Amino acid sequence: MKIDRGTLRALAVAAQLGTSIAASLGLAMGGGFLLDRWLGTEPVFLLLGIVVGLGAVYYTLRDLSVQFGKSQGGERS
């Protein structure tokens, strides 16, 4: 069974995206949880961590889509 380069490239982008989402949200939420626990401000920093994590996910998704579009020969701005 032979897999072409395009399929492998798409799988690599999907794996990178999944890892980036998990790491961004996990680190931001974990940091927010620990800050809340340390300062006694229960949901404040956790919610802030979620917002920061989602912002990082958006940036990563945008960056990966631009890179993937360029590798496919598309013109994106």
Coordinates of C-alpha atoms in Angstrom, one line a residue:
M1 CA 0.0 0.0 0.0
K2 CA 1.6 3.2 -1.1
I3 CA 0.6 6.6 0.3
D4 CA 1.2 9.7 -1.8
R5 CA 3.0 12.9 -0.5
G6 CA -0.2 14.9 -0.4
T7 CA -1.9 12.5 2.0
L8 CA 1.2 12.4 4.2
R9 CA 1.4 16.2 4.3
A10 CA -2.3 16.5 5.2
L11 CA -1.8 13.9 8.0
A12 CA 1.2 15.8 9.3
V13 CA -0.8 19.1 9.4
A14 CA -3.7 17.4 11.2
A15 CA -1.3 15.9 13.8
Q16 CA 0.4 19.2 14.3
L17 CA -3.0 20.9 14.7
G18 CA -4.2 18.4 17.2
T19 CA -1.1 18.6 19.2
S20 CA -1.1 22.4 19.1
I21 CA -4.8 22.6 20.3
A22 CA -4.2 20.2 23.2
A23 CA -1.0 22.0 24.3
S24 CA -2.3 25.5 24.0
L25 CA -5.6 24.9 25.8
G26 CA -3.9 22.5 28.3
L27 CA -1.2 24.9 29.3
A28 CA -3.4 28.0 29.5
M29 CA -6.2 26.3 31.4
G30 CA -3.6 24.6 33.7
G31 CA -1.9 27.8 34.4
G32 CA -5.2 29.5 35.1
F33 CA -6.3 26.7 37.4
L34 CA -3.0 26.9 39.4
L35 CA -3.3 30.7 39.7
D36 CA -6.9 30.5 40.9
R37 CA -5.9 27.9 43.4
W38 CA -2.9 29.9 44.6
L39 CA -4.8 33.3 44.8
G40 CA -8.2 31.9 45.8
T41 CA -10.0 33.5 42.9
E42 CA -11.7 30.3 41.7
P43 CA -13.0 30.8 38.2
V44 CA -11.4 34.0 37.2
F45 CA -8.0 32.9 35.9
L46 CA -9.3 29.6 34.6
L47 CA -11.8 31.5 32.4
L48 CA -9.0 33.9 31.3
G49 CA -6.8 30.9 30.5
I50 CA -9.6 29.4 28.3
V51 CA -9.8 32.7 26.4
V52 CA -6.0 32.9 26.0
G53 CA -5.9 29.3 25.0
L54 CA -8.6 29.8 22.4
G55 CA -6.7 32.8 21.0
A56 CA -3.6 30.7 20.7
V57 CA -5.6 28.0 18.9
Y58 CA -7.0 30.6 16.5
Y59 CA -3.6 31.9 15.7
T60 CA -2.2 28.4 15.2
L61 CA -5.1 27.4 13.0
R62 CA -4.7 30.6 10.9
D63 CA -0.9 30.0 10.6
L64 CA -1.3 26.4 9.6
S65 CA -4.0 27.1 7.1
V66 CA -1.7 29.7 5.4
Q67 CA 1.2 27.3 5.4
F68 CA -0.9 24.4 4.0
G69 CA -2.4 26.7 1.4
K70 CA 1.1 27.8 0.2
S71 CA 2.2 24.2 0.1
Q72 CA -0.8 23.3 -2.1
G73 CA 0.0 26.1 -4.5
G74 CA -2.8 28.4 -3.4
E75 CA -2.7 32.2 -3.2
R76 CA -3.9 33.2 0.2
S77 CA -3.3 36.5 2.0

